[in-house]
Amino acid sequence: MTIAFDDFLKVDIRAGTVIAAAPFPEARKPAIKLTIDFGGEIGVKTSSAQITRHYTPESLVGKQVVAVVNFPPRQIGKFMSQVLTLGVPDAGGEVVLLHPSRAVPDGGRMF
């Protein structure tokens, strides 16, 4: 399926820094609750991510990630996931987070 470039521009993908992370045992599939700082314009948002194979909550704090910030919030159990943290599957199908290769300002928009 091909989309127009203007459709792509509607997806707001930003860099942010994980400021808190905690296990999410109530989720149907193993997950981690993330609190991500996207800077002044967007602020702090939450995300549930199924990333327990390669990451622990402790290893994520301070790490920059990339997320879609303009999807509607999604209720996951008692937790509201406000952004979609992005990743790609490794050879075994487990999520590997996308992140900037160098430190960037929080809230920087992907282009």
PDB file of C-alpha atoms in Angstrom:
ATOM      1  CA  MET A   1       0.000   0.000   0.000  1.00  0.00           C
ATOM      2  CA  THR A   2       1.331   3.414  -0.967  1.00  0.00           C
ATOM      3  CA  ILE A   3       0.466   6.554   0.985  1.00  0.00           C
ATOM      4  CA  ALA A   4       0.893  10.196   0.158  1.00  0.00           C
ATOM      5  CA  PHE A   5       3.752  12.083   1.790  1.00  0.00           C
ATOM      6  CA  ASP A   6       1.182  14.423   3.376  1.00  0.00           C
ATOM      7  CA  ASP A   7      -0.322  11.382   5.150  1.00  0.00           C
ATOM      8  CA  PHE A   8       3.102  10.516   6.573  1.00  0.00           C
ATOM      9  CA  LEU A   9       3.489  14.066   7.849  1.00  0.00           C
ATOM     10  CA  LYS A  10       0.345  13.611   9.953  1.00  0.00           C
ATOM     11  CA  VAL A  11       2.183  11.058  12.126  1.00  0.00           C
ATOM     12  CA  ASP A  12       4.030  12.988  14.833  1.00  0.00           C
ATOM     13  CA  ILE A  13       7.124  10.974  15.803  1.00  0.00           C
ATOM     14  CA  ARG A  14       9.287  12.497  18.537  1.00  0.00           C
ATOM     15  CA  ALA A  15      12.352  11.670  20.624  1.00  0.00           C
ATOM     16  CA  GLY A  16      12.021  11.604  24.387  1.00  0.00           C
ATOM     17  CA  THR A  17      13.915  10.436  27.475  1.00  0.00           C
ATOM     18  CA  VAL A  18      12.599   7.707  29.747  1.00  0.00           C
ATOM     19  CA  ILE A  19      12.399   9.259  33.227  1.00  0.00           C
ATOM     20  CA  ALA A  20      10.715   6.299  34.966  1.00  0.00           C
ATOM     21  CA  ALA A  21      10.019   2.653  34.172  1.00  0.00           C
ATOM     22  CA  ALA A  22       8.210  -0.062  36.104  1.00  0.00           C
ATOM     23  CA  PRO A  23       7.089  -3.639  35.546  1.00  0.00           C
ATOM     24  CA  PHE A  24       3.514  -4.027  34.297  1.00  0.00           C
ATOM     25  CA  PRO A  25       2.479  -7.480  35.549  1.00  0.00           C
ATOM     26  CA  GLU A  26      -1.231  -6.777  34.987  1.00  0.00           C
ATOM     27  CA  ALA A  27      -0.755  -6.617  31.193  1.00  0.00           C
ATOM     28  CA  ARG A  28      -1.862  -9.665  29.175  1.00  0.00           C
ATOM     29  CA  LYS A  29       1.628  -9.963  27.662  1.00  0.00           C
ATOM     30  CA  PRO A  30       4.735  -9.051  29.694  1.00  0.00           C
ATOM     31  CA  ALA A  31       5.290  -5.306  29.463  1.00  0.00           C
ATOM     32  CA  ILE A  32       6.974  -2.324  31.069  1.00  0.00           C
ATOM     33  CA  LYS A  33       5.278   0.976  31.954  1.00  0.00           C
ATOM     34  CA  LEU A  34       7.334   3.895  30.675  1.00  0.00           C
ATOM     35  CA  THR A  35       7.184   7.561  31.648  1.00  0.00           C
ATOM     36  CA  ILE A  36       8.808   9.589  28.881  1.00  0.00           C
ATOM     37  CA  ASP A  37       9.764  13.285  28.855  1.00  0.00           C
ATOM     38  CA  PHE A  38       9.214  14.852  25.419  1.00  0.00           C
ATOM     39  CA  GLY A  39      10.168  18.359  26.473  1.00  0.00           C
ATOM     40  CA  GLY A  40       8.183  21.567  26.860  1.00  0.00           C
ATOM     41  CA  GLU A  41       5.794  21.420  23.901  1.00  0.00           C
ATOM     42  CA  ILE A  42       4.519  17.874  24.567  1.00  0.00           C
ATOM     43  CA  GLY A  43       5.562  17.257  28.149  1.00  0.00           C
ATOM     44  CA  VAL A  44       5.649  13.949  30.008  1.00  0.00           C
ATOM     45  CA  LYS A  45       3.658  11.016  28.595  1.00  0.00           C
ATOM     46  CA  THR A  46       3.175   7.356  29.483  1.00  0.00           C
ATOM     47  CA  SER A  47       3.520   4.221  27.376  1.00  0.00           C
ATOM     48  CA  SER A  48       3.123   0.483  27.840  1.00  0.00           C
ATOM     49  CA  ALA A  49       5.750  -1.448  25.887  1.00  0.00           C
ATOM     50  CA  GLN A  50       6.175  -5.205  25.410  1.00  0.00           C
ATOM     51  CA  ILE A  51       9.956  -5.042  25.678  1.00  0.00           C
ATOM     52  CA  THR A  52      10.747  -7.341  28.596  1.00  0.00           C
ATOM     53  CA  ARG A  53      12.967  -9.719  26.610  1.00  0.00           C
ATOM     54  CA  HIS A  54      15.789  -7.228  26.047  1.00  0.00           C
ATOM     55  CA  TYR A  55      15.146  -4.548  28.680  1.00  0.00           C
ATOM     56  CA  THR A  56      14.607  -4.156  32.402  1.00  0.00           C
ATOM     57  CA  PRO A  57      12.949  -1.110  33.931  1.00  0.00           C
ATOM     58  CA  GLU A  58      16.292  -0.092  35.478  1.00  0.00           C
ATOM     59  CA  SER A  59      18.104  -0.234  32.122  1.00  0.00           C
ATOM     60  CA  LEU A  60      15.580   2.107  30.470  1.00  0.00           C
ATOM     61  CA  VAL A  61      15.752   5.139  32.771  1.00  0.00           C
ATOM     62  CA  GLY A  62      17.774   7.839  31.018  1.00  0.00           C
ATOM     63  CA  LYS A  63      17.514   6.140  27.617  1.00  0.00           C
ATOM     64  CA  GLN A  64      16.186   8.123  24.675  1.00  0.00           C
ATOM     65  CA  VAL A  65      13.406   6.494  22.666  1.00  0.00           C
ATOM     66  CA  VAL A  66      11.256   7.376  19.671  1.00  0.00           C
ATOM     67  CA  ALA A  67       7.460   7.390  19.862  1.00  0.00           C
ATOM     68  CA  VAL A  68       4.311   8.414  18.011  1.00  0.00           C
ATOM     69  CA  VAL A  69       2.817  11.166  20.165  1.00  0.00           C
ATOM     70  CA  ASN A  70      -0.405  11.978  18.310  1.00  0.00           C
ATOM     71  CA  PHE A  71      -2.338   8.693  18.392  1.00  0.00           C
ATOM     72  CA  PRO A  72      -5.328   8.635  20.751  1.00  0.00           C
ATOM     73  CA  PRO A  73      -4.528   7.315  24.262  1.00  0.00           C
ATOM     74  CA  ARG A  74      -5.154   3.598  24.741  1.00  0.00           C
ATOM     75  CA  GLN A  75      -6.413   1.989  27.928  1.00  0.00           C
ATOM     76  CA  ILE A  76      -4.402  -1.120  28.806  1.00  0.00           C
ATOM     77  CA  GLY A  77      -5.888  -2.624  31.957  1.00  0.00           C
ATOM     78  CA  LYS A  78      -5.851   0.133  34.553  1.00  0.00           C
ATOM     79  CA  PHE A  79      -3.020   1.955  32.737  1.00  0.00           C
ATOM     80  CA  MET A  80      -3.449   4.688  30.101  1.00  0.00           C
ATOM     81  CA  SER A  81      -0.843   4.457  27.354  1.00  0.00           C
ATOM     82  CA  GLN A  82      -0.569   7.940  25.812  1.00  0.00           C
ATOM     83  CA  VAL A  83       2.119   7.348  23.171  1.00  0.00           C
ATOM     84  CA  LEU A  84       3.286   4.436  21.012  1.00  0.00           C
ATOM     85  CA  THR A  85       6.952   3.682  21.701  1.00  0.00           C
ATOM     86  CA  LEU A  86       8.541   2.373  18.510  1.00  0.00           C
ATOM     87  CA  GLY A  87      10.657  -0.713  17.994  1.00  0.00           C
ATOM     88  CA  VAL A  88      11.468  -3.365  15.432  1.00  0.00           C
ATOM     89  CA  PRO A  89      11.662  -7.148  15.839  1.00  0.00           C
ATOM     90  CA  ASP A  90      14.978  -8.931  16.230  1.00  0.00           C
ATOM     91  CA  ALA A  91      15.584 -12.304  14.499  1.00  0.00           C
ATOM     92  CA  GLY A  92      13.465 -14.001  17.191  1.00  0.00           C
ATOM     93  CA  GLY A  93      10.580 -11.535  16.911  1.00  0.00           C
ATOM     94  CA  GLU A  94      11.363  -9.713  20.169  1.00  0.00           C
ATOM     95  CA  VAL A  95      11.112  -5.911  20.243  1.00  0.00           C
ATOM     96  CA  VAL A  96      14.266  -3.805  19.980  1.00  0.00           C
ATOM     97  CA  LEU A  97      13.583  -0.125  20.699  1.00  0.00           C
ATOM     98  CA  LEU A  98      14.317   2.556  18.132  1.00  0.00           C
ATOM     99  CA  HIS A  99      16.443   5.380  19.491  1.00  0.00           C
ATOM    100  CA  PRO A 100      18.636   8.230  18.247  1.00  0.00           C
ATOM    101  CA  SER A 101      22.258   7.235  17.674  1.00  0.00           C
ATOM    102  CA  ARG A 102      23.322  10.458  19.420  1.00  0.00           C
ATOM    103  CA  ALA A 103      21.704  12.485  22.193  1.00  0.00           C
ATOM    104  CA  VAL A 104      19.085  14.868  20.830  1.00  0.00           C
ATOM    105  CA  PRO A 105      16.827  17.428  22.525  1.00  0.00           C
ATOM    106  CA  ASP A 106      13.671  15.902  23.977  1.00  0.00           C
ATOM    107  CA  GLY A 107      10.701  16.596  21.738  1.00  0.00           C
ATOM    108  CA  GLY A 108      12.717  16.633  18.519  1.00  0.00           C
ATOM    109  CA  ARG A 109      10.440  15.658  15.640  1.00  0.00           C
ATOM    110  CA  MET A 110      11.489  12.984  13.186  1.00  0.00           C
ATOM    111  CA  PHE A 111      11.852  14.058   9.576  1.00  0.00           C
TER     112      PHE A 111
END
